[in-house]
Amino acid sequence: MRQDQEDPYQRRSAQVYAAADRAGSGSVASPPPVLYDAVLLDRDGTLIEDVPYNGDPEKVRPVPGARAALDRLRAAGLRLAIVTNQSGLARGYFTGEQMRAVHARVEELLGPFDAWLVCPHDDADGCDCRKPAPGLVHAAARELGTTASRCVLVGDIGRDVAAALAAGAAGVLVPTPVTRPEEIAAAGWVASDLPSAVDEIVRRQQAVQPSTPPGEPVRTALVVRSDSAGDVLVTGPAIRAVAAGAQRVVLLCGPRGRAAANLLPGVDEIIEHPLPWIDPTPGPVDPQAIRDLTARLGATGADQAVVFTSFHQSALPLALLLRMAGIDRIAAISDDYPGSLLDVRHRVPVGVPEPERALSLAAAAGHRLPDGDEPVLRLRRDAVPPRPADLGDPGYVVLHPGSAASSRACPPELATRIVGALADAGHRVLVTGGPDERAVTARVAAAGGIDLGGRTDLAGLAAIVADASAVVVGNTGPAHLAAATGVPVVSLFAPTVPFGQWGPYRVPAVRLGDAAGPCRDTRAASCPVPGHPCLSGIDPEQVVDALRTLTLSGGGGR
Ligand SMILES: [Zn+2]
């Protein structure tokens, strides 16, 4: 697993000038924030009106509501930095002195910033800091004494969001009339203006902090996450939060999520049982099986249950069983009216990343991650076996073409071309897949990779992923395994579900594919459009470029 990598980046190439250390963010008594320490802001078009190559302080015009919005962030204890491309320096359109005068005027109008980070280069310079490269984001995080994954960046174009993702930070797009439609489609988090971006940042931060003390101590907590491996993995941070507030945690999962459940820290006992109202290919309801499940749930002696679901899954049938099993503190997300089935009925807006959605439910049930535990996906080290010795040194690229849902899989023909391009670029490529994907992995690996199809179970795959320099994968379980081991992801993301909810969480990533494709938001399991165009249009050279971007400043963000 990756440790914190202090990348040697950037004082050499970025102009970094921190404001004098402005001590004192947040109050002394409040616990450390769960999600973010800092907000990074693009300058032109985001904070102030875009005046091309402006060297004149008199032309600085803040966007509407900017001062009040920034003051709300300051009051919430968040540190602020500006991250801005200023190629006008490289082109000689204005001097460093003129730029500093502009920045002094910005602070006069908008209040102080804790750091200013400027890329003075042009695209042709090939530097590590010009957005969409992640260098400025890493440098800002370091300047503010935190890490990129604890930062959220607000910007007005795709370059801003791409830089944030490539660093492992969150990215909010606030479009202007010049923002391209495809950039808006690709962004996982879009706000209509700066004040609403700020309100949502503060809301998400508060949503994962319990507003009330947990009340009665919890002896045994029953947590529930049915569905597949990826669903179970993204619920991991929330389950660790519950575990921090309970003496014992029992996890109810389905057969398709069992292998992932075995990998989760904080789980003391697992009950495996399919839930016919959740499973995508359910069998008929068996009354005796439901009676048996109810009895097993009651036998846990749980004094609290937290039922995790994703959008469009209902927690209420299980809540009824939990009531019948005698469990009397039940929390779940439900837009549907729950009657007396829930003690904590939680609601979450659309678009929140699944791990945060689950963490906010844990918070509503009185739990938060303990200090020092980051809200990242994690695996139990003792559950991951040693990596097979015959794979050679770490640092290879893992390509995982398959997915249980074919709409989210990389088309084999494209995967084959990607392997060829990566091999030509000098990468060692391991092609992974399940036992039923052997024919595909063999065909794909023949283009220049090593075929590992059918060789590993999920834990064995985790071991292989953990030593990769990056994983190239669709929106499927191994993307979340990569996130859980701190390995960067080139995400071949079919837009059938929102990227903002299901993209690789808090790990450096590059998103590829047509985000505006006709399958967008269909939630289709198999692609409804002939030729699978959202992914088949990816150029393998984009994958090669993405790997270069992800390794620019040390890759892993932890
Ligand atoms: Zn630069």
Coordinates of C-alpha atoms and ligand atoms in Angstrom, one line a residue:
M1 CA 0.0 0.0 0.0
R2 CA 1.1 3.5 -0.7
Q3 CA 2.4 5.7 2.0
D4 CA 2.5 9.5 1.9
Q5 CA 4.7 10.4 -1.0
E6 CA 6.3 13.7 -0.5
D7 CA 6.8 14.6 -4.1
P8 CA 9.9 16.7 -4.7
Y9 CA 7.9 18.9 -7.1
Q10 CA 7.6 22.4 -7.9
R11 CA 9.3 25.2 -6.0
R12 CA 11.6 25.1 -9.0
S13 CA 8.9 25.6 -11.6
A14 CA 5.8 27.2 -10.0
Q15 CA 5.9 30.7 -8.5
V16 CA 4.9 30.0 -5.0
Y17 CA 4.4 32.8 -2.6
A18 CA 2.6 32.1 0.6
A19 CA 1.0 34.9 2.5
A20 CA 2.4 35.4 5.9
D21 CA 1.2 32.5 8.0
R22 CA -2.2 33.5 9.1
A23 CA -2.6 31.5 12.2
G24 CA -5.9 30.4 13.6
S25 CA -8.4 28.6 11.4
G26 CA -11.4 27.2 13.1
S27 CA -12.3 27.2 16.8
V28 CA -10.2 25.3 19.4
A29 CA -13.0 23.1 20.6
S30 CA -14.4 21.8 17.3
P31 CA -13.1 18.4 16.1
P32 CA -11.0 18.3 13.0
P33 CA -13.0 18.5 9.8
V34 CA -13.7 15.1 8.1
L35 CA -13.5 16.0 4.5
Y36 CA -11.6 19.2 3.6
D37 CA -9.0 21.4 5.1
A38 CA -8.8 23.9 2.2
V39 CA -10.5 25.3 -0.8
L40 CA -8.4 26.1 -3.9
L41 CA -9.8 28.7 -6.2
D42 CA -9.1 29.4 -9.9
R43 CA -8.7 33.1 -10.4
D44 CA -10.0 34.3 -13.8
G45 CA -13.6 33.5 -14.6
T46 CA -14.1 32.0 -11.1
L47 CA -13.3 34.7 -8.5
I48 CA -13.0 37.7 -10.8
E49 CA -14.2 38.5 -14.3
D50 CA -11.9 37.2 -16.9
V51 CA -10.0 40.0 -18.5
P52 CA -7.4 38.3 -20.8
Y53 CA -3.8 38.9 -19.7
N54 CA -4.7 41.5 -17.2
G55 CA -1.9 43.5 -15.6
D56 CA -4.0 46.3 -14.4
P57 CA -5.4 46.4 -10.9
E58 CA -8.1 48.8 -11.9
K59 CA -9.7 46.1 -14.1
V60 CA -10.2 43.6 -11.2
R61 CA -14.0 42.9 -10.9
P62 CA -15.1 40.1 -8.5
V63 CA -17.9 37.8 -9.6
P64 CA -21.2 38.5 -7.8
G65 CA -21.3 37.3 -4.1
A66 CA -17.6 36.4 -4.1
R67 CA -16.6 38.3 -0.9
A68 CA -19.5 36.9 1.2
A69 CA -18.9 33.4 -0.2
L70 CA -15.2 33.4 0.7
D71 CA -16.0 34.8 4.1
R72 CA -18.3 31.8 4.7
L73 CA -15.4 29.5 3.9
R74 CA -13.1 31.4 6.2
A75 CA -15.7 31.2 9.0
A76 CA -16.0 27.5 8.5
G77 CA -12.3 27.1 9.3
L78 CA -11.2 26.3 5.7
R79 CA -8.0 27.7 4.4
L80 CA -8.0 29.4 1.0
A81 CA -5.5 29.4 -1.9
I82 CA -5.6 30.6 -5.4
V83 CA -4.3 28.3 -8.2
T84 CA -4.0 30.1 -11.5
N85 CA -2.5 29.6 -14.9
Q86 CA -0.9 32.9 -16.0
S87 CA 0.8 32.2 -19.3
G88 CA 0.8 36.0 -19.9
L89 CA 4.0 36.0 -17.8
A90 CA 5.7 33.5 -20.3
R91 CA 4.5 35.5 -23.2
G92 CA 5.6 38.9 -21.8
Y93 CA 2.1 40.4 -21.8
F94 CA 2.6 41.6 -18.2
T95 CA 5.3 41.6 -15.6
G96 CA 5.5 39.8 -12.3
E97 CA 5.2 43.2 -10.6
Q98 CA 2.0 44.0 -12.5
M99 CA 0.6 40.6 -11.5
R100 CA 1.4 41.2 -7.8
A101 CA -0.4 44.5 -8.0
V102 CA -3.5 42.7 -9.5
H103 CA -3.3 40.2 -6.6
A104 CA -3.0 42.9 -4.0
R105 CA -6.2 44.4 -5.5
V106 CA -7.9 41.0 -5.4
E107 CA -7.1 40.7 -1.7
E108 CA -8.2 44.3 -1.1
L109 CA -11.6 43.4 -2.6
L110 CA -12.0 39.7 -1.5
G111 CA -10.0 39.4 1.7
P112 CA -6.8 37.5 2.4
F113 CA -5.8 34.2 0.9
D114 CA -3.5 31.8 2.7
A115 CA -1.5 31.0 -0.4
W116 CA -1.1 32.1 -4.1
L117 CA 0.1 29.6 -6.6
V118 CA 0.8 30.7 -10.1
C119 CA 1.9 28.7 -13.1
P120 CA 3.9 31.2 -15.2
H121 CA 4.3 28.9 -18.2
D122 CA 2.7 28.3 -21.5
D123 CA 1.3 25.0 -22.9
A124 CA 4.5 24.6 -25.0
D125 CA 6.7 24.6 -21.9
G126 CA 5.5 21.2 -20.9
C127 CA 5.7 22.1 -17.2
D128 CA 4.2 20.1 -14.3
C129 CA 2.1 22.9 -13.0
R130 CA 0.0 24.3 -15.8
K131 CA -3.6 23.0 -15.3
P132 CA -4.7 20.4 -16.3
A133 CA -1.5 19.0 -14.8
P134 CA -1.9 18.4 -11.1
G135 CA 1.3 20.3 -9.9
L136 CA -0.3 23.5 -8.7
V137 CA -2.9 21.5 -6.6
H138 CA -0.1 19.5 -4.9
A139 CA 1.9 22.6 -4.3
A140 CA -1.1 24.5 -2.8
A141 CA -1.9 21.6 -0.6
R142 CA 1.7 21.4 0.7
E143 CA 1.8 25.2 1.2
L144 CA -1.3 24.9 3.3
G145 CA 0.1 22.0 5.3
T146 CA -2.3 19.4 4.0
T147 CA -2.7 16.9 1.2
A148 CA -4.5 17.2 -2.2
S149 CA -7.1 14.7 -1.2
R150 CA -8.2 17.1 1.7
C151 CA -8.7 19.9 -0.8
V152 CA -11.6 20.9 -3.1
L153 CA -10.9 23.1 -6.1
V154 CA -13.4 25.5 -7.7
G155 CA -12.9 26.5 -11.3
D156 CA -14.7 27.5 -14.4
I157 CA -13.3 25.2 -17.1
G158 CA -12.4 21.6 -17.7
R159 CA -8.7 22.2 -17.0
D160 CA -9.4 23.1 -13.4
V161 CA -11.5 20.0 -12.7
A162 CA -9.0 17.8 -14.5
A163 CA -6.1 19.2 -12.4
A164 CA -8.1 18.6 -9.2
L165 CA -8.9 15.0 -10.2
A166 CA -5.4 14.2 -11.3
A167 CA -4.1 15.3 -7.9
G168 CA -6.8 13.3 -6.0
A169 CA -8.7 16.5 -4.9
A170 CA -12.4 17.2 -5.4
G171 CA -13.2 19.5 -8.3
V172 CA -16.3 21.8 -8.6
L173 CA -17.1 23.3 -12.0
V174 CA -18.8 26.7 -12.0
P175 CA -19.5 27.1 -15.7
T176 CA -19.5 30.5 -17.4
P177 CA -20.9 31.2 -20.9
V178 CA -17.5 30.2 -22.4
T179 CA -17.3 26.8 -20.6
R180 CA -17.6 24.1 -23.2
P181 CA -20.7 21.8 -22.9
E182 CA -18.5 18.6 -22.9
E183 CA -16.5 20.0 -20.0
I184 CA -19.8 20.5 -18.1
A185 CA -20.9 17.0 -19.0
A186 CA -17.6 15.5 -17.8
A187 CA -17.5 17.3 -14.4
G188 CA -18.7 15.2 -11.5
W189 CA -19.7 18.2 -9.5
V190 CA -21.2 21.3 -11.1
A191 CA -22.6 24.4 -9.3
S192 CA -24.5 27.3 -10.9
D193 CA -22.3 30.0 -9.4
L194 CA -19.6 30.6 -6.8
P195 CA -21.9 31.2 -3.8
S196 CA -23.8 27.9 -4.5
A197 CA -20.5 26.0 -4.9
V198 CA -19.4 27.4 -1.5
D199 CA -22.7 26.5 0.1
E200 CA -22.5 22.9 -1.1
I201 CA -18.9 22.6 0.1
V202 CA -19.9 23.7 3.5
R203 CA -23.0 21.5 3.5
R204 CA -21.1 18.4 2.5
Q205 CA -18.5 19.1 5.2
Q206 CA -21.2 19.5 7.9
A207 CA -23.1 16.5 6.7
V208 CA -20.4 14.1 7.8
Q209 CA -20.1 15.5 11.3
P210 CA -22.7 14.2 13.8
S211 CA -24.8 17.2 14.9
T212 CA -25.8 15.4 18.1
P213 CA -23.7 13.2 20.5
P214 CA -24.3 9.5 19.8
G215 CA -26.5 9.1 22.9
E216 CA -26.7 5.6 24.3
P217 CA -23.4 3.8 23.7
V218 CA -23.7 1.2 21.0
R219 CA -22.6 -2.3 21.9
T220 CA -23.4 -4.1 18.7
A221 CA -24.1 -2.2 15.5
L222 CA -25.6 -4.0 12.5
V223 CA -24.6 -2.4 9.2
V224 CA -26.1 -3.4 5.9
R225 CA -24.8 -3.1 2.4
S226 CA -26.2 -5.4 -0.2
D227 CA -25.2 -5.5 -3.9
S228 CA -21.8 -5.9 -5.5
A229 CA -18.1 -5.6 -4.5
G230 CA -17.8 -1.9 -5.5
D231 CA -20.9 -1.0 -3.5
V232 CA -19.4 -2.6 -0.4
L233 CA -16.0 -1.0 -0.9
V234 CA -17.4 2.5 -1.2
T235 CA -19.3 2.0 2.0
G236 CA -16.1 1.2 3.9
P237 CA -15.4 4.7 5.4
A238 CA -18.9 4.8 6.8
I239 CA -18.6 1.4 8.3
R240 CA -15.3 2.4 9.9
A241 CA -17.1 5.4 11.4
V242 CA -19.8 3.2 12.9
A243 CA -17.1 0.8 14.1
A244 CA -15.4 3.7 15.9
G245 CA -18.6 4.3 17.9
A246 CA -19.6 0.6 18.6
Q247 CA -18.0 -2.3 20.5
R248 CA -18.9 -4.8 17.7
V249 CA -20.0 -4.5 14.1
V250 CA -21.9 -7.1 12.2
L251 CA -22.2 -6.6 8.4
L252 CA -25.1 -8.0 6.4
C253 CA -24.1 -8.3 2.7
G254 CA -25.2 -10.2 -0.3
P255 CA -23.4 -13.0 -2.1
R256 CA -22.0 -10.7 -4.8
G257 CA -20.5 -8.4 -2.1
R258 CA -19.1 -11.1 0.2
A259 CA -15.5 -11.1 -1.1
A260 CA -15.3 -7.3 -0.7
A261 CA -16.9 -7.5 2.8
N262 CA -14.0 -9.8 3.8
L263 CA -11.6 -7.0 3.0
L264 CA -13.2 -4.2 5.1
P265 CA -11.6 -2.9 8.3
G266 CA -13.9 -2.5 11.3
V267 CA -16.1 -5.5 10.5
D268 CA -16.2 -8.2 13.3
E269 CA -18.8 -10.6 11.8
I270 CA -20.5 -11.1 8.4
I271 CA -23.9 -12.4 7.6
E272 CA -24.4 -13.2 3.9
H273 CA -27.9 -13.3 2.6
P274 CA -29.4 -12.1 -0.8
L275 CA -32.0 -9.4 -0.5
P276 CA -34.5 -9.8 -3.4
W277 CA -35.5 -6.2 -3.3
I278 CA -31.9 -5.1 -3.9
D279 CA -30.4 -7.8 -6.2
P280 CA -30.4 -6.9 -9.9
T281 CA -31.2 -10.5 -10.9
P282 CA -33.3 -11.6 -7.9
G283 CA -34.8 -15.0 -7.3
P284 CA -38.4 -15.2 -6.0
V285 CA -39.0 -14.3 -2.4
D286 CA -38.8 -17.4 -0.2
P287 CA -40.9 -16.8 2.9
Q288 CA -38.9 -19.3 5.0
A289 CA -35.6 -17.7 4.0
I290 CA -36.9 -14.3 5.0
R291 CA -38.0 -15.8 8.4
D292 CA -34.6 -17.3 8.8
L293 CA -32.9 -14.0 8.0
T294 CA -35.1 -12.2 10.5
A295 CA -34.2 -14.6 13.2
R296 CA -30.5 -14.3 12.4
L297 CA -30.7 -10.5 12.5
G298 CA -32.5 -10.7 15.9
A299 CA -29.8 -13.1 17.2
T300 CA -27.1 -10.5 16.7
G301 CA -28.5 -8.6 19.7
A302 CA -27.8 -5.4 17.8
D303 CA -28.8 -2.2 19.6
Q304 CA -28.5 -0.1 16.5
A305 CA -28.8 -0.8 12.7
V306 CA -27.6 1.4 9.9
V307 CA -28.9 0.4 6.5
F308 CA -26.8 1.7 3.6
T309 CA -28.2 1.8 0.1
S310 CA -27.5 3.6 -3.1
F311 CA -29.9 5.9 -5.1
H312 CA -33.0 4.0 -6.2
Q313 CA -32.6 1.2 -3.6
S314 CA -35.1 1.0 -0.8
A315 CA -34.0 0.4 2.8
L316 CA -37.6 0.0 4.0
P317 CA -38.2 -3.8 3.4
L318 CA -35.2 -4.6 5.5
A319 CA -36.2 -2.0 8.1
L320 CA -39.4 -3.9 8.5
L321 CA -37.5 -7.1 9.1
L322 CA -35.2 -5.3 11.6
R323 CA -38.3 -4.1 13.5
M324 CA -39.7 -7.6 13.5
A325 CA -36.3 -8.8 14.8
G326 CA -36.7 -6.4 17.7
I327 CA -34.0 -3.8 16.7
D328 CA -35.1 -0.4 17.8
R329 CA -32.6 2.2 16.6
I330 CA -32.7 2.0 12.8
A331 CA -31.2 4.6 10.5
A332 CA -31.4 4.7 6.7
I333 CA -31.6 7.1 3.7
S334 CA -35.2 7.1 2.5
D335 CA -37.0 9.5 0.2
D336 CA -40.1 7.3 0.5
Y337 CA -42.2 7.9 3.6
P338 CA -41.0 5.4 6.2
G339 CA -43.8 5.5 8.7
S340 CA -42.5 4.0 12.0
L341 CA -39.9 1.9 10.3
L342 CA -37.0 4.3 10.8
D343 CA -35.7 6.2 13.9
V344 CA -33.4 8.3 11.7
R345 CA -34.7 9.0 8.3
H346 CA -31.8 10.6 6.4
R347 CA -32.0 12.4 3.0
V348 CA -29.1 13.2 0.6
P349 CA -29.2 15.3 -2.5
V350 CA -28.3 13.6 -5.8
G351 CA -24.6 13.9 -6.9
V352 CA -22.8 13.3 -3.6
P353 CA -20.0 10.7 -3.9
E354 CA -21.2 7.4 -2.6
P355 CA -18.6 7.2 0.3
E356 CA -19.8 10.6 1.5
R357 CA -23.4 9.8 1.1
A358 CA -22.8 6.8 3.4
L359 CA -20.7 8.8 5.8
S360 CA -23.5 11.3 6.1
L361 CA -25.9 8.5 7.1
A362 CA -23.4 7.3 9.7
A363 CA -23.2 10.9 11.0
A364 CA -26.9 11.1 11.2
A365 CA -26.8 7.9 13.3
G366 CA -24.3 9.6 15.6
H367 CA -21.0 8.3 14.2
R368 CA -17.9 10.0 12.7
L369 CA -14.5 8.7 11.6
P370 CA -12.0 8.8 14.5
D371 CA -9.4 11.5 14.3
G372 CA -6.5 10.4 12.1
D373 CA -8.7 8.1 9.9
E374 CA -9.0 9.8 6.5
P375 CA -12.3 9.3 4.7
V376 CA -10.6 7.2 2.0
L377 CA -11.4 3.6 1.0
R378 CA -9.3 1.1 2.8
L379 CA -8.6 -2.6 3.0
R380 CA -7.6 -4.8 5.9
R381 CA -4.0 -5.5 5.4
D382 CA -4.3 -9.0 6.9
A383 CA -7.0 -9.9 4.3
V384 CA -4.8 -9.2 1.3
P385 CA -2.4 -12.1 0.3
P386 CA 1.2 -11.5 -0.9
R387 CA 1.4 -10.7 -4.5
P388 CA 2.5 -13.6 -6.8
A389 CA 6.3 -13.5 -7.1
D390 CA 6.3 -14.2 -10.8
L391 CA 4.9 -10.8 -11.7
G392 CA 8.2 -9.0 -11.2
D393 CA 8.8 -5.6 -9.7
P394 CA 6.0 -3.2 -8.7
G395 CA 5.3 -0.3 -11.1
Y396 CA 3.4 -2.1 -13.8
V397 CA 0.0 -0.9 -15.3
V398 CA -3.1 -3.0 -14.6
L399 CA -5.7 -3.1 -17.3
H400 CA -9.0 -4.6 -16.3
P401 CA -11.3 -4.7 -19.3
G402 CA -14.3 -6.4 -17.9
S403 CA -17.3 -5.5 -15.7
A404 CA -20.3 -7.4 -14.4
A405 CA -22.4 -4.8 -16.3
S406 CA -21.3 -4.8 -19.9
S407 CA -22.3 -1.2 -20.4
R408 CA -19.5 -0.2 -18.0
A409 CA -16.8 -2.5 -19.5
C410 CA -14.1 -1.5 -21.8
P411 CA -14.8 -2.8 -25.3
P412 CA -12.3 -5.7 -25.9
E413 CA -11.3 -4.2 -29.3
L414 CA -10.4 -0.9 -27.5
A415 CA -8.7 -2.7 -24.6
T416 CA -6.5 -4.5 -27.2
R417 CA -5.4 -1.3 -28.8
I418 CA -4.7 0.3 -25.3
V419 CA -2.4 -2.7 -24.4
G420 CA -0.6 -2.2 -27.7
A421 CA -0.1 1.6 -27.1
L422 CA 1.0 1.1 -23.5
A423 CA 3.5 -1.6 -24.5
D424 CA 4.8 0.7 -27.2
A425 CA 5.3 3.4 -24.6
G426 CA 7.4 1.1 -22.5
H427 CA 4.8 0.1 -19.9
R428 CA 4.5 -3.4 -18.5
V429 CA 0.8 -4.3 -18.7
L430 CA -1.0 -6.9 -16.6
V431 CA -4.5 -7.8 -17.9
T432 CA -6.8 -8.9 -15.2
G433 CA -10.3 -10.4 -15.2
G434 CA -12.5 -13.0 -13.5
P435 CA -12.7 -16.7 -14.4
D436 CA -15.6 -16.0 -16.8
E437 CA -13.5 -13.3 -18.6
R438 CA -10.6 -15.5 -19.6
A439 CA -11.4 -15.4 -23.3
V440 CA -11.4 -11.6 -23.3
T441 CA -8.2 -11.2 -21.2
A442 CA -6.3 -13.7 -23.4
R443 CA -7.3 -11.8 -26.5
V444 CA -6.5 -8.4 -25.0
A445 CA -3.2 -9.5 -23.5
A446 CA -2.0 -10.9 -26.8
A447 CA -1.4 -7.3 -27.9
G448 CA 1.6 -7.0 -25.6
G449 CA 0.5 -7.6 -22.0
I450 CA 0.6 -10.5 -19.5
D451 CA -2.7 -12.4 -19.1
L452 CA -3.9 -12.9 -15.5
G453 CA -7.5 -13.7 -16.4
G454 CA -9.1 -16.0 -13.9
R455 CA -5.9 -16.2 -11.8
T456 CA -7.1 -14.2 -8.8
D457 CA -10.0 -13.8 -6.4
L458 CA -10.8 -10.3 -5.3
A459 CA -8.2 -10.3 -2.5
G460 CA -5.6 -11.5 -4.8
L461 CA -6.5 -8.8 -7.3
A462 CA -6.2 -6.2 -4.6
A463 CA -2.6 -7.5 -4.0
I464 CA -1.8 -7.0 -7.6
V465 CA -3.5 -3.6 -7.9
A466 CA -1.7 -2.3 -4.8
D467 CA 1.7 -2.6 -6.5
A468 CA 0.6 -1.0 -9.8
S469 CA 1.6 2.5 -10.8
A470 CA -1.9 2.9 -12.2
V471 CA -5.0 1.0 -13.1
V472 CA -6.9 1.4 -16.3
V473 CA -10.5 0.3 -15.8
G474 CA -14.1 1.1 -16.3
N475 CA -16.6 2.0 -13.7
T476 CA -16.4 -1.3 -11.8
G477 CA -15.1 -2.9 -8.7
P478 CA -11.3 -2.8 -9.4
A479 CA -11.5 1.0 -9.7
H480 CA -12.6 1.1 -6.1
L481 CA -9.9 -1.5 -5.2
A482 CA -7.3 0.9 -6.7
A483 CA -8.8 3.8 -4.7
A484 CA -8.6 1.6 -1.6
T485 CA -4.9 1.0 -2.1
G486 CA -4.0 4.6 -3.1
V487 CA -3.3 3.7 -6.7
P488 CA -4.1 6.2 -9.5
V489 CA -6.9 5.4 -11.9
V490 CA -7.4 6.0 -15.6
S491 CA -11.1 5.8 -15.5
L492 CA -12.8 4.7 -18.7
F493 CA -16.1 5.9 -17.4
A494 CA -19.4 5.1 -19.2
P495 CA -21.8 7.8 -18.2
T496 CA -24.7 5.4 -17.3
V497 CA -24.5 6.7 -13.7
P498 CA -23.1 10.0 -12.4
F499 CA -19.3 10.3 -12.3
G500 CA -19.6 12.5 -9.2
Q501 CA -21.2 9.6 -7.3
W502 CA -19.3 6.7 -8.7
G503 CA -15.9 8.0 -9.9
P504 CA -12.7 6.8 -8.1
Y505 CA -12.8 8.4 -4.7
R506 CA -10.0 10.6 -3.2
V507 CA -7.3 9.1 -5.4
P508 CA -5.6 10.7 -8.4
A509 CA -7.7 10.0 -11.5
V510 CA -8.1 10.9 -15.2
R511 CA -11.6 10.5 -16.7
L512 CA -11.8 9.4 -20.3
G513 CA -14.8 8.7 -22.6
D514 CA -17.7 10.7 -23.9
A515 CA -19.5 12.0 -20.8
A516 CA -22.4 13.3 -22.9
G517 CA -23.0 10.0 -24.7
P518 CA -26.6 8.9 -25.3
C519 CA -26.4 6.3 -22.5
R520 CA -25.9 9.1 -19.9
D521 CA -27.9 8.5 -16.7
T522 CA -29.7 5.5 -18.2
R523 CA -28.4 3.2 -15.4
A524 CA -28.4 0.6 -18.2
A525 CA -26.5 -2.7 -17.4
S526 CA -25.9 -3.4 -21.1
C527 CA -25.2 -0.5 -23.5
P528 CA -28.4 0.7 -25.1
V529 CA -26.5 2.3 -28.0
P530 CA -24.9 0.2 -30.9
G531 CA -21.1 0.3 -30.8
H532 CA -20.8 1.4 -27.2
P533 CA -19.7 4.9 -28.5
C534 CA -19.2 6.5 -25.1
L535 CA -16.1 4.3 -24.6
S536 CA -15.2 3.0 -28.1
G537 CA -14.2 6.5 -29.2
I538 CA -11.3 6.7 -26.7
D539 CA -7.9 7.1 -28.4
P540 CA -5.4 4.7 -26.8
E541 CA -2.9 7.6 -26.9
Q542 CA -5.2 9.4 -24.4
V543 CA -4.5 6.6 -22.0
V544 CA -0.8 6.9 -22.5
D545 CA -1.0 10.7 -21.8
A546 CA -3.2 10.1 -18.8
L547 CA -0.6 7.8 -17.3
R548 CA 2.0 10.5 -17.8
T549 CA -0.2 13.1 -16.1
L550 CA -0.8 10.8 -13.1
T551 CA 2.8 10.1 -12.6
L552 CA 4.0 13.7 -13.0
S553 CA 4.0 14.6 -9.4
G554 CA 4.5 11.4 -7.6
G555 CA 1.2 9.7 -8.3
G556 CA -0.5 8.5 -5.1
G557 CA -1.9 11.2 -3.0
R558 CA -1.5 9.4 0.4
Ligands
ZN1 ZN 3.8 25.8 -15.1

